[in-house]
Amino acid sequence: MVIHYKCPNCGDDMAFDSESGMLTCQSCGRQDQIEDFSEDLKTSVLSEDEAKEYHCENCGAALITEAETAATTCGFCGAGVVLQERLSGVLAPAKVIPFTISKEEAMQAFKKWCRNGRLTPKGFMTADRIKGITGMYVPFWLYDLKTKAKVEAVGTKVRKYTRGDYEYTETKYFDVYRDIDLSYIKVPVDASEKMDDKIMDKLEPFPYDQLKDFKTPYLAGYIAEKYNYDDKVLYPRVESKIKNFIESYIRSTISGYSSVSYNHKHINTKKVRSYYVLLPVWMVYYDYEKTEHTFAMNGQTGKVVGKPPISFQKMAAWFGGIAATSFITLKVVALIMGGGLW
Ligand SMILES: [Zn+2]
Ligand SMILES: [Zn+2]
């Protein structure tokens, strides 16, 4: 079933407005509170047919969708449409963080990010590079986890002192035991096959106090995808994501020793619960030297991830006099641009 929000006043298309957080009519300005919409996606059993062709409710044109598409806009009339089958039953999101950054703000941020061409090649920003800008709700799983860690270690304290002609080294050994309970709440893992995991990880953190109960009008006028991987399949990723936090927490509890050697470290992590959420991301696709680049922005916080095209001539001028291999220079530039290397 295709859901399309038509304005009850004037009949024009309604879309989610990131500024007011309401379902808004572009023509007459009518605004509807989304929290008031009643829908029951969890229990609705709609069979999904992957090969099914969807048609725009508004103009009747065939909608171009992929198997993952859960919301899109009609390529013909521009109406925002939501595909209910792909958001129902096991595919029903529990929560959503709606966009608070508008398309215009995302475009401004992209231009600013290019630093007014300071390091980008001449003409980069003047040409029509931008292939597309898309506001996309990306599927994520959030995990609440509990970890039990039992640790046995030997710590040493070494003291050196001199008595007369002799230098003494005194080593004391301590048995160290730790029994640690840790809880992790809302650890996110991106559940879309298409999205680059590293880019998605770098867009974090998302402000989880902004999570709202999922309602389909939040998607009106945006692109949304359903998950490719369920919470069971992605569990090893969340486990490895928190591994370093657990290790560093254990280390932080064992301090004051000259050395620590671990005899036994038993770490057991269990899932308390997981929930399916949609998180807002602005994606800008642009062409440079015949390759496509991606700029991504957290649609709630404005945090930016990507690697801008860099002019080697301009870079050489900027770093004039510094003898460095191009690899080191590139790394420095990447750090300055805040993008990191990936
Ligand atoms: Zn209207
Ligand atoms: Zn249409």
Short mmCIF file of C-alpha atoms and ligand atoms in Angstrom, two decimals:
data_model
loop_
_atom_site.label_atom_id
_atom_site.label_comp_id
_atom_site.label_asym_id
_atom_site.label_seq_id
_atom_site.Cartn_x
_atom_site.Cartn_y
_atom_site.Cartn_z
CA MET A 1 0.00 0.00 0.00
CA VAL A 2 1.28 3.45 -0.94
CA ILE A 3 0.69 6.17 1.64
CA HIS A 4 0.52 9.72 0.36
CA TYR A 5 -0.37 12.68 2.55
CA LYS A 6 -2.77 15.02 0.81
CA CYS A 7 -3.65 18.34 2.40
CA PRO A 8 -7.26 18.25 3.69
CA ASN A 9 -7.53 22.01 3.00
CA CYS A 10 -6.22 22.45 -0.52
CA GLY A 11 -5.40 18.97 -1.80
CA ASP A 12 -1.69 19.62 -2.38
CA ASP A 13 1.12 17.32 -1.18
CA MET A 14 2.17 17.41 2.45
CA ALA A 15 5.70 16.65 3.62
CA PHE A 16 7.59 16.52 6.89
CA ASP A 17 9.02 19.94 7.78
CA SER A 18 12.37 19.73 9.59
CA GLU A 19 11.99 23.18 11.14
CA SER A 20 8.60 22.77 12.82
CA GLY A 21 8.70 18.97 13.09
CA MET A 22 5.18 18.84 11.64
CA LEU A 23 3.53 17.45 8.55
CA THR A 24 3.23 20.56 6.42
CA CYS A 25 1.45 21.61 3.24
CA GLN A 26 3.74 23.52 0.89
CA SER A 27 0.85 25.39 -0.69
CA CYS A 28 -1.48 26.60 2.05
CA GLY A 29 0.82 26.16 5.03
CA ARG A 30 -1.44 23.79 6.99
CA GLN A 31 0.50 21.97 9.70
CA ASP A 32 -0.45 18.75 11.46
CA GLN A 33 1.05 17.36 14.65
CA ILE A 34 2.57 13.96 13.84
CA GLU A 35 2.30 12.51 17.37
CA ASP A 36 -1.50 12.51 16.93
CA PHE A 37 -1.46 10.14 13.95
CA SER A 38 -2.69 6.72 14.91
CA GLU A 39 -1.32 3.72 13.10
CA ASP A 40 -0.54 0.18 14.07
CA LEU A 41 2.29 -1.08 11.92
CA LYS A 42 3.53 -3.76 14.31
CA THR A 43 0.45 -5.91 14.08
CA SER A 44 -0.55 -5.17 10.52
CA VAL A 45 0.21 -8.20 8.41
CA LEU A 46 0.77 -7.07 4.88
CA SER A 47 2.48 -9.48 2.59
CA GLU A 48 5.34 -7.97 0.74
CA ASP A 49 6.00 -8.68 -2.85
CA GLU A 50 9.53 -7.65 -3.90
CA ALA A 51 8.65 -7.54 -7.57
CA LYS A 52 5.56 -5.47 -6.99
CA GLU A 53 5.28 -2.26 -8.90
CA TYR A 54 4.07 0.73 -6.92
CA HIS A 55 2.18 3.64 -8.38
CA CYS A 56 1.99 7.22 -7.17
CA GLU A 57 -1.35 7.90 -5.48
CA ASN A 58 -1.17 11.44 -6.72
CA CYS A 59 -0.47 11.17 -10.45
CA GLY A 60 -0.55 7.45 -11.14
CA ALA A 61 3.04 7.29 -12.43
CA ALA A 62 5.06 4.14 -11.70
CA LEU A 63 7.37 4.68 -8.74
CA ILE A 64 11.01 3.80 -9.20
CA THR A 65 11.94 1.79 -6.13
CA GLU A 66 14.57 -0.68 -5.06
CA ALA A 67 13.90 -3.70 -2.89
CA GLU A 68 15.00 -1.68 0.18
CA THR A 69 13.00 1.48 -0.50
CA ALA A 70 10.50 2.23 2.26
CA ALA A 71 9.82 5.86 1.38
CA THR A 72 10.61 7.94 -1.68
CA THR A 73 9.36 10.81 -3.78
CA CYS A 74 7.50 10.41 -7.06
CA GLY A 75 9.93 11.12 -9.90
CA PHE A 76 7.09 12.56 -11.92
CA CYS A 77 5.09 14.84 -9.63
CA GLY A 78 7.41 15.06 -6.62
CA ALA A 79 4.89 13.81 -4.05
CA GLY A 80 6.34 12.10 -1.01
CA VAL A 81 5.20 8.48 -0.76
CA VAL A 82 5.59 5.83 1.92
CA LEU A 83 5.45 2.10 1.14
CA GLN A 84 3.56 0.64 4.06
CA GLU A 85 4.44 -3.02 3.45
CA ARG A 86 8.10 -2.27 3.98
CA LEU A 87 7.46 -0.66 7.36
CA SER A 88 5.05 -3.23 8.80
CA GLY A 89 5.28 -6.35 10.93
CA VAL A 90 8.93 -7.26 11.61
CA LEU A 91 9.92 -4.29 9.48
CA ALA A 92 8.09 -1.79 11.69
CA PRO A 93 10.58 0.67 13.18
CA ALA A 94 10.19 1.25 16.91
CA LYS A 95 11.56 4.77 16.91
CA VAL A 96 12.77 7.53 14.61
CA ILE A 97 14.89 10.65 15.01
CA PRO A 98 13.28 13.18 12.65
CA PHE A 99 15.37 15.58 10.58
CA THR A 100 16.02 18.99 12.14
CA ILE A 101 18.41 20.16 9.43
CA SER A 102 16.78 21.31 6.20
CA LYS A 103 18.00 20.67 2.67
CA GLU A 104 19.13 24.31 2.35
CA GLU A 105 21.13 24.07 5.57
CA ALA A 106 22.73 20.84 4.37
CA MET A 107 23.70 22.51 1.07
CA GLN A 108 25.18 25.48 2.92
CA ALA A 109 27.18 23.13 5.11
CA PHE A 110 28.46 21.27 2.07
CA LYS A 111 29.69 24.51 0.50
CA LYS A 112 31.28 25.64 3.72
CA TRP A 113 32.93 22.24 4.07
CA CYS A 114 34.61 22.77 0.73
CA ARG A 115 36.26 25.76 2.44
CA ASN A 116 35.40 28.17 -0.34
CA GLY A 117 37.79 26.37 -2.60
CA ARG A 118 40.85 27.06 -0.47
CA LEU A 119 42.13 23.54 -0.94
CA THR A 120 39.72 22.26 -3.55
CA PRO A 121 40.67 22.47 -7.21
CA LYS A 122 39.89 25.67 -9.11
CA GLY A 123 36.37 25.66 -10.45
CA PHE A 124 35.25 22.85 -8.21
CA MET A 125 32.49 24.83 -6.56
CA THR A 126 31.56 26.85 -9.63
CA ALA A 127 30.77 23.87 -11.78
CA ASP A 128 27.60 21.95 -11.23
CA ARG A 129 29.22 19.12 -9.37
CA ILE A 130 26.41 18.09 -7.14
CA LYS A 131 24.71 15.06 -8.61
CA GLY A 132 22.13 14.85 -5.92
CA ILE A 133 21.26 15.68 -2.36
CA THR A 134 19.16 13.21 -0.49
CA GLY A 135 17.60 13.28 2.93
CA MET A 136 17.68 9.67 3.95
CA TYR A 137 16.38 7.81 6.97
CA VAL A 138 18.98 5.08 7.45
CA PRO A 139 17.98 1.85 9.24
CA PHE A 140 19.92 1.13 12.44
CA TRP A 141 19.65 -1.35 15.28
CA LEU A 142 20.14 -0.01 18.77
CA TYR A 143 21.33 -2.52 21.34
CA ASP A 144 21.10 -2.46 25.11
CA LEU A 145 23.81 -4.76 26.44
CA LYS A 146 24.98 -6.15 29.76
CA THR A 147 28.55 -7.29 30.28
CA LYS A 148 30.00 -9.36 33.09
CA ALA A 149 33.77 -9.37 33.35
CA LYS A 150 35.82 -11.54 35.69
CA VAL A 151 39.46 -10.67 35.78
CA GLU A 152 42.44 -12.23 37.52
CA ALA A 153 45.76 -10.49 37.25
CA VAL A 154 49.07 -10.02 39.00
CA GLY A 155 50.21 -6.49 39.64
CA THR A 156 53.73 -5.52 40.66
CA LYS A 157 55.04 -2.55 42.59
CA VAL A 158 58.73 -1.94 42.11
CA ARG A 159 60.81 0.20 44.43
CA LYS A 160 64.50 1.00 43.98
CA TYR A 161 66.67 2.26 46.81
CA THR A 162 70.29 2.50 47.83
CA ARG A 163 71.84 1.36 51.08
CA GLY A 164 75.51 1.97 51.39
CA ASP A 165 77.25 0.60 48.33
CA TYR A 166 74.28 -1.48 47.28
CA GLU A 167 71.36 -0.66 45.07
CA TYR A 168 68.25 -2.67 45.90
CA THR A 169 65.27 -3.41 43.74
CA GLU A 170 62.24 -4.51 45.69
CA THR A 171 59.32 -6.07 43.77
CA LYS A 172 56.04 -6.72 45.51
CA TYR A 173 53.45 -8.94 43.88
CA PHE A 174 49.71 -8.45 44.29
CA ASP A 175 46.89 -10.70 43.27
CA VAL A 176 44.24 -8.61 41.61
CA TYR A 177 40.63 -9.74 41.22
CA ARG A 178 37.86 -7.79 39.54
CA ASP A 179 34.24 -8.70 39.15
CA ILE A 180 32.65 -6.07 36.95
CA ASP A 181 29.10 -5.46 35.74
CA LEU A 182 28.71 -3.06 32.85
CA SER A 183 25.63 -1.81 31.01
CA TYR A 184 25.61 -0.24 27.60
CA ILE A 185 22.51 1.49 26.34
CA LYS A 186 21.52 2.23 22.74
CA VAL A 187 24.69 1.18 20.95
CA PRO A 188 23.98 1.79 17.25
CA VAL A 189 24.83 -0.41 14.28
CA ASP A 190 23.84 0.55 10.76
CA ALA A 191 21.64 -2.10 9.17
CA SER A 192 21.79 -1.00 5.56
CA GLU A 193 23.90 -2.86 3.06
CA LYS A 194 24.34 0.18 0.85
CA MET A 195 25.62 2.56 3.48
CA ASP A 196 29.33 2.58 4.19
CA ASP A 197 29.75 1.34 7.77
CA LYS A 198 32.71 3.63 8.43
CA ILE A 199 30.84 6.74 7.30
CA MET A 200 27.84 5.75 9.40
CA ASP A 201 30.02 5.14 12.47
CA LYS A 202 31.58 8.58 12.07
CA LEU A 203 28.20 10.32 11.95
CA GLU A 204 27.63 9.31 15.55
CA PRO A 205 26.60 10.27 18.09
CA PHE A 206 22.92 10.69 17.37
CA PRO A 207 21.04 12.38 20.22
CA TYR A 208 18.88 9.55 21.52
CA ASP A 209 16.81 11.88 23.67
CA GLN A 210 15.33 12.98 20.33
CA LEU A 211 13.95 9.51 19.56
CA LYS A 212 10.24 9.59 18.84
CA ASP A 213 7.73 6.78 18.47
CA PHE A 214 7.75 5.89 14.80
CA LYS A 215 4.98 7.33 12.63
CA THR A 216 5.00 7.23 8.85
CA PRO A 217 4.39 11.02 8.31
CA TYR A 218 7.97 11.65 9.51
CA LEU A 219 9.11 10.05 6.25
CA ALA A 220 6.91 12.13 3.92
CA GLY A 221 9.14 13.83 1.36
CA TYR A 222 12.27 11.90 2.35
CA ILE A 223 13.92 8.69 1.30
CA ALA A 224 13.82 5.78 3.72
CA GLU A 225 15.16 2.26 3.53
CA LYS A 226 14.27 -0.91 5.34
CA TYR A 227 17.00 -2.96 6.99
CA ASN A 228 19.01 -5.57 5.08
CA TYR A 229 20.41 -7.20 8.22
CA ASP A 230 18.46 -8.14 11.30
CA ASP A 231 19.62 -7.69 14.89
CA LYS A 232 20.92 -11.28 15.14
CA VAL A 233 23.13 -10.96 12.07
CA LEU A 234 24.57 -7.66 13.28
CA TYR A 235 25.21 -8.79 16.85
CA PRO A 236 28.94 -9.55 16.26
CA ARG A 237 29.40 -5.99 15.04
CA VAL A 238 27.96 -4.46 18.18
CA GLU A 239 30.04 -6.83 20.30
CA SER A 240 33.24 -5.76 18.59
CA LYS A 241 32.16 -2.14 18.82
CA ILE A 242 32.03 -2.20 22.62
CA LYS A 243 35.06 -4.49 23.07
CA ASN A 244 37.52 -1.61 23.36
CA PHE A 245 35.32 0.20 25.87
CA ILE A 246 35.19 -2.89 28.06
CA GLU A 247 38.94 -3.42 27.87
CA SER A 248 39.77 0.16 28.71
CA TYR A 249 37.27 0.16 31.56
CA ILE A 250 38.90 -2.92 33.06
CA ARG A 251 42.33 -1.29 32.76
CA SER A 252 41.02 1.87 34.46
CA THR A 253 40.01 -0.15 37.53
CA ILE A 254 43.51 -1.58 37.98
CA SER A 255 45.85 1.32 38.62
CA GLY A 256 48.86 2.15 40.73
CA TYR A 257 50.97 -0.84 39.70
CA SER A 258 54.32 -0.85 37.91
CA SER A 259 53.10 -3.67 35.72
CA VAL A 260 49.96 -5.77 35.32
CA SER A 261 49.82 -9.19 33.74
CA TYR A 262 46.48 -10.85 33.17
CA ASN A 263 46.13 -14.52 33.99
CA HIS A 264 42.48 -14.82 33.26
CA LYS A 265 39.98 -12.51 31.64
CA HIS A 266 36.46 -13.74 31.15
CA ILE A 267 34.13 -11.32 29.40
CA ASN A 268 30.54 -12.24 28.77
CA THR A 269 28.20 -9.86 26.97
CA LYS A 270 24.47 -10.45 26.67
CA LYS A 271 21.84 -8.61 24.73
CA VAL A 272 19.15 -7.11 26.95
CA ARG A 273 17.14 -5.83 24.02
CA SER A 274 17.46 -4.40 20.55
CA TYR A 275 15.24 -2.06 18.64
CA TYR A 276 14.92 -0.97 15.09
CA VAL A 277 15.19 2.76 14.43
CA LEU A 278 15.51 5.14 11.50
CA LEU A 279 18.13 7.88 11.79
CA PRO A 280 18.40 11.01 9.62
CA VAL A 281 21.34 11.49 7.23
CA TRP A 282 21.88 14.02 4.45
CA MET A 283 23.87 12.59 1.58
CA VAL A 284 25.47 14.73 -1.13
CA TYR A 285 26.78 12.89 -4.16
CA TYR A 286 29.17 14.80 -6.33
CA ASP A 287 31.41 14.16 -9.27
CA TYR A 288 35.05 14.99 -9.38
CA GLU A 289 37.47 13.73 -11.99
CA LYS A 290 34.98 11.15 -13.13
CA THR A 291 34.65 9.49 -9.76
CA GLU A 292 31.72 9.86 -7.47
CA HIS A 293 32.30 11.14 -3.95
CA THR A 294 30.02 11.18 -0.97
CA PHE A 295 29.48 13.79 1.65
CA ALA A 296 27.34 12.79 4.58
CA MET A 297 25.86 14.83 7.37
CA ASN A 298 24.04 13.89 10.53
CA GLY A 299 20.52 15.23 9.88
CA GLN A 300 20.04 16.07 13.55
CA THR A 301 23.39 17.38 14.82
CA GLY A 302 24.94 18.63 11.57
CA LYS A 303 28.10 16.59 12.07
CA VAL A 304 29.88 16.19 8.75
CA VAL A 305 31.77 13.22 7.31
CA GLY A 306 33.55 12.94 4.00
CA LYS A 307 36.73 13.66 2.17
CA PRO A 308 36.78 16.71 -0.11
CA PRO A 309 38.63 16.62 -3.41
CA ILE A 310 42.01 18.25 -2.92
CA SER A 311 44.09 20.13 -5.45
CA PHE A 312 47.66 18.91 -5.28
CA GLN A 313 48.93 22.23 -6.62
CA LYS A 314 47.15 24.25 -3.99
CA MET A 315 48.22 21.83 -1.34
CA ALA A 316 51.86 22.14 -2.41
CA ALA A 317 51.58 25.91 -2.19
CA TRP A 318 50.00 25.74 1.22
CA PHE A 319 52.61 23.42 2.61
CA GLY A 320 55.39 25.16 0.65
CA GLY A 321 58.79 24.39 2.08
CA ILE A 322 57.73 21.38 4.03
CA ALA A 323 59.54 18.35 2.75
CA ALA A 324 57.31 15.42 3.32
CA THR A 325 56.23 12.42 1.40
CA SER A 326 52.90 12.84 -0.25
CA PHE A 327 51.42 10.24 2.05
CA ILE A 328 52.26 12.20 5.19
CA THR A 329 51.04 15.41 3.60
CA LEU A 330 47.80 13.80 2.62
CA LYS A 331 47.34 12.53 6.13
CA VAL A 332 47.90 16.01 7.54
CA VAL A 333 45.39 17.48 5.13
CA ALA A 334 42.88 14.81 6.02
CA LEU A 335 43.31 15.65 9.68
CA ILE A 336 42.90 19.36 9.03
CA MET A 337 39.75 18.73 7.04
CA GLY A 338 38.47 16.65 9.90
CA GLY A 339 37.65 13.79 7.61
CA GLY A 340 40.26 11.27 8.62
CA LEU A 341 41.54 8.65 6.24
CA TRP A 342 39.27 5.88 5.13
ZN ZN B 1 -2.81 22.78 1.78
ZN ZN B 2 3.33 11.30 -8.72
#
